[in-house]
Coordinates of C-alpha atoms and ligand atoms in Angstrom, one line a residue:
X296 CA 140.8 168.2 157.1
X297 CA 140.5 165.6 159.8
X298 CA 143.6 165.9 162.0
X299 CA 142.4 169.1 163.7
X300 CA 140.4 167.6 166.5
X301 CA 141.3 168.4 170.0
X302 CA 139.3 167.2 173.0
X303 CA 135.6 167.4 172.1
X304 CA 132.7 167.4 174.6
X305 CA 130.0 164.8 174.5
X306 CA 126.6 165.9 173.4
X307 CA 125.2 165.2 176.9
X308 CA 127.9 167.3 178.5
X309 CA 127.2 170.3 176.2
X310 CA 123.5 170.0 176.8
X311 CA 123.9 169.8 180.6
X312 CA 126.2 172.9 180.7
X313 CA 123.9 174.9 178.5
X314 CA 120.9 174.0 180.6
X315 CA 122.7 175.0 183.8
X316 CA 123.8 178.3 182.2
X317 CA 120.3 179.0 181.1
X318 CA 118.9 178.5 184.6
X319 CA 121.0 181.4 185.9
X320 CA 120.1 183.7 183.0
X321 CA 117.4 186.3 182.6
X322 CA 115.9 188.1 179.6
X323 CA 115.3 191.8 179.9
X324 CA 113.4 194.1 177.5
X325 CA 115.1 197.5 177.6
X326 CA 114.4 201.0 176.3
X327 CA 116.7 202.0 173.5
X328 CA 118.2 204.8 175.4
X329 CA 119.6 202.7 178.2
X330 CA 123.1 203.2 179.6
X331 CA 124.9 199.9 179.5
X332 CA 127.1 200.8 182.4
X333 CA 124.2 201.8 184.7
X334 CA 122.2 198.8 183.6
X335 CA 125.0 196.4 184.6
X336 CA 125.7 198.2 187.8
X337 CA 122.1 197.9 188.8
X338 CA 121.9 194.2 188.0
X339 CA 125.2 193.5 189.8
X340 CA 123.5 194.4 193.1
X341 CA 121.9 190.9 192.8
X342 CA 125.2 189.2 192.2
X343 CA 128.2 188.9 189.9
X344 CA 127.4 188.7 186.2
X345 CA 129.1 186.0 184.1
X346 CA 128.3 187.6 180.7
X347 CA 125.7 189.5 178.9
X348 CA 124.7 190.7 175.4
X349 CA 122.1 192.8 173.7
X350 CA 120.0 192.0 170.6
X351 CA 117.0 193.3 168.6
X352 CA 113.7 191.5 168.5
X353 CA 110.6 193.7 168.5
X354 CA 112.8 196.2 170.4
X355 CA 116.0 196.0 172.4
X356 CA 116.6 193.0 174.7
X357 CA 119.4 191.9 176.9
X358 CA 120.4 188.5 178.0
X359 CA 122.2 188.5 181.4
X360 CA 123.9 185.4 182.7
X361 CA 124.6 185.6 186.5
X362 CA 127.3 183.5 188.1
X363 CA 124.9 182.2 190.6
X364 CA 121.3 181.0 190.4
X365 CA 120.3 182.8 193.6
X366 CA 120.8 186.1 191.8
X367 CA 117.8 185.4 189.7
X368 CA 115.4 185.1 192.7
X369 CA 117.0 188.1 194.2
X370 CA 116.2 190.1 191.1
X371 CA 112.7 188.6 190.9
X372 CA 112.1 189.7 194.5
X373 CA 113.0 193.2 193.6
X374 CA 110.6 193.6 190.7
X375 CA 106.8 194.2 190.6
X376 CA 103.9 193.3 188.3
X377 CA 102.8 196.2 186.2
X378 CA 99.2 197.4 186.1
X379 CA 98.0 199.7 183.4
X380 CA 94.5 200.4 184.7
X381 CA 92.9 199.3 181.5
X382 CA 94.2 195.8 181.4
X383 CA 94.6 193.3 184.2
X384 CA 98.0 191.6 184.4
X385 CA 98.0 188.0 185.3
X386 CA 101.0 187.7 187.6
X387 CA 103.5 185.0 186.7
X388 CA 106.9 184.8 188.4
X389 CA 109.1 184.6 185.3
X390 CA 112.7 185.4 184.3
X391 CA 111.5 187.8 181.6
X392 CA 111.7 191.4 182.8
X393 CA 111.1 194.9 181.5
X394 CA 113.1 198.0 182.4
X395 CA 111.4 201.3 182.6
X396 CA 113.5 204.4 183.0
X397 CA 112.0 206.9 185.4
X398 CA 113.8 209.9 184.0
X399 CA 115.4 209.0 180.8
X400 CA 118.4 211.3 180.6
X401 CA 119.0 213.3 177.5
X402 CA 122.8 213.1 177.7
X403 CA 124.6 211.3 174.8
X404 CA 125.2 207.7 175.5
X405 CA 127.4 205.3 173.5
X406 CA 125.1 203.3 171.3
X407 CA 124.4 199.7 172.4
X408 CA 126.2 197.1 170.4
X409 CA 123.7 194.5 169.3
X410 CA 124.6 190.8 168.7
X411 CA 123.2 189.7 165.3
X412 CA 120.7 186.9 165.4
X413 CA 119.7 186.7 161.7
X414 CA 121.3 184.9 158.7
X415 CA 123.0 187.0 156.1
X416 CA 120.9 188.3 153.2
X417 CA 121.4 186.7 149.8
X418 CA 123.2 189.8 148.6
X419 CA 125.6 189.7 151.6
X420 CA 126.2 186.0 151.0
X421 CA 127.0 186.7 147.3
X422 CA 129.4 189.3 148.3
X423 CA 131.1 186.9 150.8
X424 CA 131.3 184.1 148.2
X425 CA 132.7 186.4 145.5
X426 CA 135.6 187.5 147.8
X427 CA 136.5 184.0 148.9
X428 CA 139.9 182.6 147.7
X429 CA 138.8 179.1 146.6
X430 CA 135.7 176.9 146.4
X431 CA 136.8 175.3 149.7
X432 CA 137.0 178.8 151.2
X433 CA 133.5 179.5 149.8
X434 CA 132.0 176.5 151.6
X435 CA 133.8 177.4 154.9
X436 CA 132.7 181.1 154.5
X437 CA 129.1 180.0 154.1
X438 CA 129.3 177.9 157.2
X439 CA 130.7 180.7 159.3
X440 CA 128.1 183.2 158.0
X441 CA 125.1 180.9 158.7
X442 CA 126.0 178.8 161.7
X443 CA 124.4 179.4 165.1
X444 CA 126.6 181.7 167.1
X445 CA 127.4 181.4 170.8
X446 CA 124.9 184.1 171.7
X447 CA 122.2 182.5 169.5
X448 CA 122.8 179.1 171.2
X449 CA 122.5 180.8 174.6
X450 CA 119.2 182.4 173.5
X451 CA 117.8 179.1 172.3
X452 CA 118.6 177.3 175.6
X453 CA 117.2 180.2 177.6
X454 CA 114.0 180.1 175.7
X455 CA 113.6 176.4 176.5
X456 CA 114.4 177.2 180.1
X457 CA 111.7 179.9 180.2
X458 CA 109.1 177.5 178.6
X459 CA 110.1 174.9 181.2
X460 CA 109.2 177.4 184.0
X461 CA 105.7 177.6 182.6
X462 CA 105.4 173.9 182.0
X463 CA 106.7 173.2 185.5
X464 CA 103.6 174.9 186.9
X465 CA 101.7 171.9 185.7
X466 CA 104.4 169.3 185.7
X467 CA 106.9 169.9 188.6
X468 CA 110.3 168.5 187.8
X469 CA 109.7 168.4 184.1
X470 CA 112.5 169.3 181.7
X471 CA 112.1 171.1 178.4
X472 CA 114.9 170.1 176.1
X473 CA 115.9 171.5 172.7
X474 CA 116.5 169.1 169.9
X475 CA 116.8 169.2 166.1
X476 CA 119.0 171.7 164.3
X477 CA 119.2 174.0 167.4
X478 CA 121.6 171.5 169.0
X479 CA 122.7 169.0 166.2
X480 CA 125.4 171.5 164.9
X481 CA 123.6 171.8 161.6
X482 CA 121.3 174.7 162.5
X483 CA 121.3 178.0 160.6
X484 CA 120.7 181.3 162.3
X485 CA 116.9 181.9 162.0
X486 CA 116.0 178.2 162.1
X487 CA 113.0 177.1 164.2
X488 CA 113.4 176.0 167.8
X489 CA 112.3 172.4 168.4
X490 CA 111.8 171.4 172.0
X491 CA 110.1 168.7 173.9
X492 CA 108.7 168.2 177.3
X493 CA 110.5 165.4 179.1
X494 CA 108.5 164.0 182.0
X495 CA 110.9 161.0 182.6
X496 CA 112.7 162.8 185.4
X497 CA 109.4 163.3 187.3
X498 CA 109.2 159.5 187.4
X499 CA 112.8 159.0 188.3
X500 CA 112.8 161.5 191.2
X501 CA 109.7 160.3 192.9
X502 CA 109.2 156.7 191.9
X503 CA 112.4 154.7 192.3
X504 CA 110.0 152.2 193.8
X505 CA 108.1 150.1 191.4
X506 CA 106.0 148.3 194.0
X507 CA 104.6 149.0 197.4
X508 CA 101.5 150.3 199.0
X509 CA 101.8 153.9 198.0
X510 CA 101.2 155.1 194.4
X511 CA 101.8 158.7 193.3
X512 CA 98.3 159.6 192.3
X513 CA 99.2 162.9 190.6
X514 CA 101.2 161.0 188.0
X515 CA 98.7 158.2 187.5
X516 CA 95.7 159.2 185.5
X517 CA 94.8 156.6 183.0
X518 CA 93.9 157.4 179.4
X519 CA 93.3 154.9 176.6
X520 CA 96.6 155.4 174.7
X521 CA 100.0 157.1 174.8
X522 CA 98.8 159.3 171.9
X523 CA 95.8 160.6 173.9
X524 CA 98.1 161.2 176.9
X525 CA 100.4 163.3 174.7
X526 CA 97.5 165.2 173.2
X527 CA 96.1 166.0 176.6
X528 CA 99.4 167.2 178.0
X529 CA 100.1 169.4 174.9
X530 CA 96.5 170.7 175.0
X531 CA 96.9 172.1 178.6
X532 CA 100.4 173.4 177.8
X533 CA 99.0 175.2 174.7
X534 CA 96.4 176.9 176.9
X535 CA 98.9 177.7 179.5
X536 CA 101.4 179.3 177.0
X537 CA 98.6 181.2 175.4
X538 CA 97.1 182.7 178.6
X539 CA 100.1 183.0 180.9
X540 CA 103.3 182.6 178.8
X541 CA 105.1 186.0 178.7
X542 CA 105.9 186.9 175.1
X543 CA 104.3 183.7 173.7
X544 CA 102.0 184.6 170.8
X545 CA 100.2 182.9 167.9
X546 CA 99.8 179.6 169.9
X547 CA 98.5 176.8 167.6
X548 CA 97.7 173.3 168.9
X549 CA 98.5 170.8 166.1
X550 CA 97.4 167.8 168.0
X551 CA 96.2 165.5 165.2
X552 CA 99.6 165.4 163.4
X553 CA 101.7 162.2 163.3
X554 CA 103.8 163.9 165.9
X555 CA 101.4 166.2 167.9
X556 CA 102.9 169.6 168.8
X557 CA 102.1 173.1 170.0
X558 CA 103.5 175.8 167.7
X559 CA 104.0 179.4 168.9
X560 CA 106.2 182.3 168.4
X561 CA 108.3 183.6 171.3
X562 CA 108.5 187.3 170.5
X563 CA 111.2 188.3 172.8
X564 CA 113.7 185.8 171.4
X565 CA 112.3 185.9 167.9
X566 CA 112.1 182.1 167.7
X567 CA 109.3 180.1 166.0
X568 CA 108.9 177.2 168.5
X569 CA 107.6 173.7 168.1
X570 CA 106.9 172.0 171.4
X571 CA 106.2 168.3 171.5
X572 CA 106.5 165.6 174.2
X573 CA 108.4 162.4 174.6
X574 CA 110.8 162.8 171.7
X575 CA 113.7 160.8 173.1
X576 CA 114.4 159.2 169.8
X577 CA 114.6 162.6 168.0
X578 CA 117.0 163.7 170.7
X579 CA 119.1 160.6 170.0
X580 CA 119.1 161.5 166.3
X581 CA 120.3 165.0 167.2
X582 CA 123.1 163.5 169.2
X583 CA 124.1 161.3 166.3
X584 CA 124.2 164.2 163.9
X585 CA 126.2 166.2 166.4
X586 CA 128.8 163.4 166.5
X587 CA 128.9 163.2 162.7
X588 CA 129.3 167.0 162.5
X589 CA 132.1 167.0 165.0
X590 CA 134.1 164.1 163.5
X591 CA 135.4 165.9 160.5
X592 CA 135.5 169.6 159.7
X593 CA 134.3 169.1 156.2
X594 CA 130.9 167.6 157.2
X595 CA 129.2 170.8 158.4
X596 CA 130.6 172.9 155.6
X597 CA 129.2 170.5 153.0
X598 CA 125.8 170.1 154.8
X599 CA 125.4 173.9 155.2
X600 CA 126.1 174.5 151.5
X601 CA 123.8 171.7 150.3
X602 CA 121.0 173.0 152.6
X603 CA 121.5 176.5 151.2
X604 CA 121.6 175.2 147.7
X605 CA 118.3 173.3 148.3
X606 CA 116.7 176.3 149.8
X607 CA 117.8 178.6 147.1
X608 CA 116.5 176.2 144.5
X609 CA 113.2 175.8 146.3
X610 CA 113.8 172.2 146.9
X611 CA 113.1 172.8 150.6
X612 CA 110.4 175.0 152.1
X613 CA 109.4 176.2 155.6
X614 CA 105.9 175.0 154.8
X615 CA 105.4 171.2 155.3
X616 CA 104.6 169.3 152.1
X617 CA 106.0 166.9 149.5
X618 CA 109.4 168.4 149.5
X619 CA 112.7 167.1 150.9
X620 CA 113.4 168.2 154.5
X621 CA 116.7 169.5 155.8
X622 CA 116.8 166.4 158.0
X623 CA 116.6 164.1 154.9
X624 CA 119.2 166.2 153.1
X625 CA 121.6 165.9 156.0
X626 CA 121.2 162.1 156.0
X627 CA 121.9 162.1 152.2
X628 CA 125.2 164.1 152.8
X629 CA 126.2 161.7 155.6
X630 CA 125.5 158.7 153.4
X631 CA 127.4 160.2 150.5
X632 CA 130.4 160.8 152.9
X633 CA 130.2 157.2 154.1
X634 CA 130.4 156.1 150.4
X635 CA 133.7 157.9 149.6
X636 CA 136.9 155.8 149.4
X637 CA 138.3 155.9 152.0
X638 CA 135.1 156.9 153.8
X639 CA 134.9 160.4 155.4
X640 CA 132.4 159.2 157.9
X641 CA 131.9 155.8 159.7
X642 CA 128.6 153.9 159.5
X643 CA 126.2 153.9 162.4
X644 CA 126.7 150.2 162.9
X645 CA 130.4 150.9 163.4
X646 CA 129.6 153.6 166.0
X647 CA 127.5 151.0 167.7
X648 CA 130.4 148.5 167.9
X649 CA 132.5 151.2 169.7
X650 CA 129.8 151.9 172.3
X651 CA 130.7 151.3 176.0
X652 CA 128.3 149.9 178.6
X653 CA 127.2 153.4 179.6
X654 CA 126.2 154.1 176.0
X655 CA 123.6 151.4 175.9
X656 CA 120.3 152.9 175.0
X657 CA 117.0 151.2 174.1
X658 CA 114.0 153.6 173.5
X659 CA 110.6 152.1 173.0
X660 CA 112.1 148.8 171.9
X661 CA 114.5 150.5 169.4
X662 CA 118.2 150.0 169.8
X663 CA 119.7 153.5 169.8
X664 CA 123.1 152.5 171.1
X665 CA 126.2 154.2 169.7
X666 CA 129.4 155.7 171.2
X667 CA 129.0 159.0 172.9
X668 CA 132.7 159.8 173.4
X669 CA 133.7 161.1 170.0
X670 CA 137.4 161.4 170.9
X671 CA 137.5 157.6 170.7
X672 CA 136.6 157.5 167.0
X673 CA 139.5 157.3 164.7
X674 CA 139.8 160.3 162.2
X675 CA 139.2 159.6 158.6
X676 CA 142.1 159.0 156.2
X677 CA 140.2 160.7 153.4
X678 CA 141.8 163.9 152.3
X679 CA 139.5 165.0 149.4
X680 CA 138.8 168.8 149.2
X681 CA 135.4 170.3 149.8
X682 CA 135.4 171.4 146.2
X683 CA 135.7 167.9 145.0
X684 CA 133.2 166.6 147.6
X685 CA 130.6 169.2 146.5
X686 CA 130.9 168.3 142.8
X687 CA 130.8 164.6 143.6
X688 CA 127.8 165.0 145.8
X689 CA 125.8 166.5 142.9
X690 CA 127.2 163.8 140.6
X691 CA 126.4 161.0 143.0
X692 CA 122.8 161.9 143.6
X693 CA 122.3 163.1 140.0
X694 CA 122.9 159.4 139.1
X695 CA 121.6 157.5 142.1
X696 CA 119.2 154.6 141.5
X697 CA 116.4 156.1 143.6
X698 CA 113.9 153.7 141.9
X699 CA 115.4 150.6 143.4
X700 CA 117.7 151.7 146.3
X701 CA 117.2 153.0 149.8
X702 CA 119.7 155.2 151.6
X703 CA 120.9 153.7 154.8
X704 CA 123.4 155.4 157.1
X705 CA 123.3 152.4 159.5
X706 CA 125.1 150.1 157.1
X707 CA 126.5 152.9 154.9
X708 CA 125.4 151.2 151.7
X709 CA 122.4 151.1 149.4
X710 CA 119.7 148.6 150.3
X711 CA 116.8 147.4 148.2
X712 CA 113.9 149.7 148.7
X713 CA 111.3 147.9 150.9
X714 CA 108.4 149.9 149.4
X715 CA 107.5 152.0 146.4
X716 CA 107.9 155.5 148.0
X717 CA 109.9 157.6 145.5
X718 CA 112.7 158.5 148.0
X719 CA 113.5 156.0 150.7
X720 CA 115.9 157.1 153.5
X721 CA 115.8 154.6 156.4
X722 CA 115.1 156.1 159.8
X723 CA 118.4 155.2 161.6
X724 CA 116.7 154.1 164.8
X725 CA 113.2 153.1 163.8
X726 CA 114.5 151.1 160.9
X727 CA 111.1 150.1 159.5
X728 CA 110.3 153.8 158.8
X729 CA 111.2 156.1 155.9
X730 CA 112.2 159.6 157.0
X731 CA 111.4 160.9 153.5
X732 CA 108.0 159.2 153.0
X733 CA 106.5 162.6 152.3
X734 CA 108.6 163.3 149.2
X735 CA 106.7 162.7 145.9
X736 CA 108.0 161.7 142.5
X737 CA 108.0 165.1 141.0
X738 CA 110.0 166.7 143.9
X739 CA 112.5 163.8 143.7
X740 CA 112.9 164.4 139.9
X741 CA 113.4 168.1 140.5
X742 CA 116.1 167.3 143.0
X743 CA 117.8 165.0 140.5
X744 CA 117.6 167.5 137.7
X745 CA 119.0 170.3 139.8
X746 CA 121.8 168.1 141.1
X747 CA 122.8 167.2 137.6
X748 CA 122.6 170.8 136.5
X749 CA 124.7 172.0 139.4
X750 CA 127.3 169.2 138.8
X751 CA 127.4 170.4 135.2
X752 CA 127.8 174.1 136.1
X753 CA 130.6 173.4 138.5
X754 CA 132.2 171.2 135.9
X755 CA 132.2 174.1 133.4
X756 CA 133.9 176.5 135.8
X757 CA 137.5 177.4 135.2
X758 CA 139.4 176.1 138.1
X759 CA 140.7 179.6 139.1
X760 CA 138.5 182.3 140.6
X761 CA 138.0 185.3 138.3
X762 CA 140.3 188.3 138.8
X763 CA 137.5 190.8 138.9
X764 CA 135.6 191.0 142.1
X765 CA 131.8 191.0 142.2
X766 CA 131.6 188.4 139.6
X767 CA 129.9 185.3 140.9
X768 CA 131.9 182.1 140.6
X769 CA 132.1 178.6 142.1
X770 CA 129.4 178.0 144.7
X771 CA 127.7 181.3 143.9
X772 CA 126.7 180.0 140.5
X773 CA 124.6 177.2 141.8
X774 CA 122.7 179.4 144.3
X775 CA 120.4 181.2 141.9
X776 CA 119.2 183.8 144.5
X777 CA 122.9 184.9 144.5
X778 CA 123.5 184.7 140.7
X779 CA 120.2 186.4 140.0
X780 CA 120.8 189.5 142.1
X781 CA 123.4 190.5 139.5
X782 CA 122.6 194.2 139.6
X783 CA 125.9 194.6 141.4
X784 CA 127.9 192.6 138.9
X785 CA 129.1 194.6 136.0
X786 CA 129.2 191.6 133.7
X787 CA 126.6 189.0 133.1
X788 CA 127.8 185.4 133.3
X789 CA 128.0 183.8 129.9
X790 CA 126.0 180.8 131.0
X791 CA 124.4 178.9 128.2
X792 CA 120.6 179.3 128.1
X793 CA 118.6 176.9 130.1
X794 CA 117.5 175.1 127.0
X795 CA 121.0 174.3 126.0
X796 CA 121.8 173.0 129.5
X797 CA 118.7 170.7 129.2
X798 CA 119.8 169.3 125.9
X799 CA 123.2 168.7 127.2
X800 CA 121.8 166.9 130.2
X801 CA 119.7 164.7 128.0
X802 CA 122.8 163.7 126.1
X803 CA 124.6 162.9 129.4
X804 CA 121.6 160.9 130.6
X805 CA 121.4 158.8 127.5
X806 CA 125.1 158.0 127.9
X807 CA 125.7 155.9 130.9
X808 CA 129.5 155.9 131.3
X809 CA 130.6 158.2 134.0
X810 CA 133.5 159.8 132.0
X811 CA 131.2 161.2 129.4
X812 CA 129.8 163.6 132.0
X813 CA 133.3 165.2 132.5
X814 CA 133.8 165.9 128.8
X815 CA 130.5 166.6 127.3
X816 CA 129.4 170.1 126.8
X817 CA 132.9 171.6 126.6
Ligands
GTP1180 P1 115.5 172.7 160.4 O1 114.9 172.6 159.0 O2 116.7 173.5 160.4 O3 114.5 173.0 161.4 O4 116.1 171.2 160.7 P2 115.6 170.2 161.8 O5 116.6 169.1 161.8 O6 115.5 170.9 163.1 O7 114.3 169.6 161.3 P3 112.8 169.7 161.9 O8 112.6 171.0 162.6 O9 111.9 169.4 160.8 O10 112.7 168.5 162.9 C1 113.3 168.5 164.1 C2 113.9 167.1 164.4 O11 112.8 166.1 164.4 C3 114.9 166.6 163.4 O12 116.2 167.0 163.7 C4 114.7 165.1 163.5 O13 115.4 164.6 164.7 C5 113.2 164.9 163.8 N1 112.5 164.7 162.5 C6 112.1 165.6 161.6 N2 111.5 165.0 160.6 C7 111.5 163.7 160.9 C8 111.1 162.5 160.2 O14 110.5 162.6 159.1 N3 111.3 161.4 160.8 C9 111.9 161.3 162.0 N4 112.1 160.1 162.5 N5 112.4 162.3 162.6 C10 112.2 163.5 162.1
MG1181 MG1 114.0 172.4 163.4

C-alpha cells in the first residue's frame, strides 16, 4: 500500500549520483577464461574498486567502478592502442578496454557469475505467474522480474557517460543525459536507451556574462532555425559515433523526424540508443513519472502489467506506427489512478501547488513547475488491491468516451477533446499537444475491445488460485503469449471460444448499466 515510504531521493539527486558513479567506471571486454581474482588484483593497482560485475553481450564484459576518478586515467595511461597490421586503429582515449591474456592458463577456474541484463522469456514469466499466491502477488512478481536492476541502471548511465566522452570532443563541457524509461522507473530490462545532448552547461560555465566586448565565437555560429542547429549538431555526432565511437554500430541519422535523432546500437552494453538534443521537457516528463512511480507502490506494479499486457496483445510495438506507445499507456494508468475514489495519485496541478521556489521551471515558455521533494506529498488514503485496480482499469477504459473526451493528468479529469484525433492524451507540459496523435481509430478500437475482453476474462476467474500448479490463472490469462504456450500445462483452460466472448461483449455493449457487466456471461 501507501504507508511504506521512507525517505526517498529527488530525481535530480539520483541522476547526479549515477552520473558521478559512471564517471569513475570503466567497461572491459574480457576473455571467457579470465580469473576474477587476478583481474581485480590487476585493476586494484590503479586504485580501490567500489564494485564490479560481469555480464554477457557479444562476449563477456565487466563493469568496474573505482572509488576515485583518478584511477580511470591511471588505467588509461597503462593501456595501448592495438594494431593488427591489416587494419588501422584510429586512437581514441576511451574508458572501454579489452583484456588479452598473454598465456591463458589451462588450470580450472571458478566460472564467472554473470549478471542478467535481459527480461524473462514468456515461458519463464508464465511459470512465475502460475506459482504466485494471489493476483496482487502476480503483479508484484511481474514487476520484480521485469524492472531495471541496479546493475542494468549502472550500465545505462555508463553508456551515456561513454557517449558523452565522444560528444565532448566536439562540444567540451556538454552533458549526455539519459531520459525516458531508463530513468523514469517504468523501464523494463531490454528497453531502449534514450539520451540527449545537453549544451546548456557550456553556456552556463563560460558565459555568465550576457553583455560586454568579448563573445565566445566557438559557441556562436548562426543558422536559420533551432531545428537546423539541432540537425547540424546531430549530423556531426552521428559521423563521430560512426567513425570513432568504440562499439557503436548501425549508426542511423534520423534528422527529418519531428524530433531529430541519431539511432545506433552500442554493442558492448547491448543497448539500442536514441540520441537527441535539447530534450529538457522530456527530462521533466521523466521526473514527473519518477515521482508518480515513487508515490505509491501499486503504481509501478500496475503500469508494468498493463505494458506487458499491451505488448503481449500486440497493442504496442517496437516499430513506430499508429499504435499506442508505452508513454501514452503510462499516462492512461496515471489518469485512471487519479480518478479512483479516494484518488491513488494526485493531479499535476496539485503537485504544482506544492512546489517551492527552487522548483520553479519554465522551459521554452512552458510551465513545467511541480514539487521535486516527494517526501512532502501526502500518501494516498486509497487502499484498493492491485487485483481490483487491474480489473477496474480494463473496465474503465473499456467504457471510456474516447469519442468526446480527452485524458488530462494535469487536472485529473476528462476534458472535451479539442480536435478529432481518435485518442487524445494531453501533453502535460506542452498542453496544446496530444501525445497520442499517432494512434488511429482501428488501433484505439482494438485497445477497447481487448480491454473489455480482459475485464471479462478476469471477471470469470474464480477468486482462488487453482490448486494444481502450471495452470495459468489470473494475470496469466490475459497475457496470451503466456496462455498460448500451454505445452507445459496438462490441462487446457476451458475458455469459451472467441466467438462466444464476442457475442457476450456485444450484449454487454448494448446494455449501458455498469452492473450488467458483472453478471452477464455467468
Ligand atoms: P519505452 O517504450 O520503454 O522506450 O518507453 P519510453 O518512455 O522511454 O518511451 P520512448 O522511448 O518512446 O520515448 C522516450 C521519452 O520521450 C518518453 O519517456 C517521453 O518523455 C518522450 N516522448 C515519447 N513520445 C512522446 C510524445 O509523443 N510526446 C511527447 N511530448 N513526449 C514523448
Ligand atoms: Mg525509451
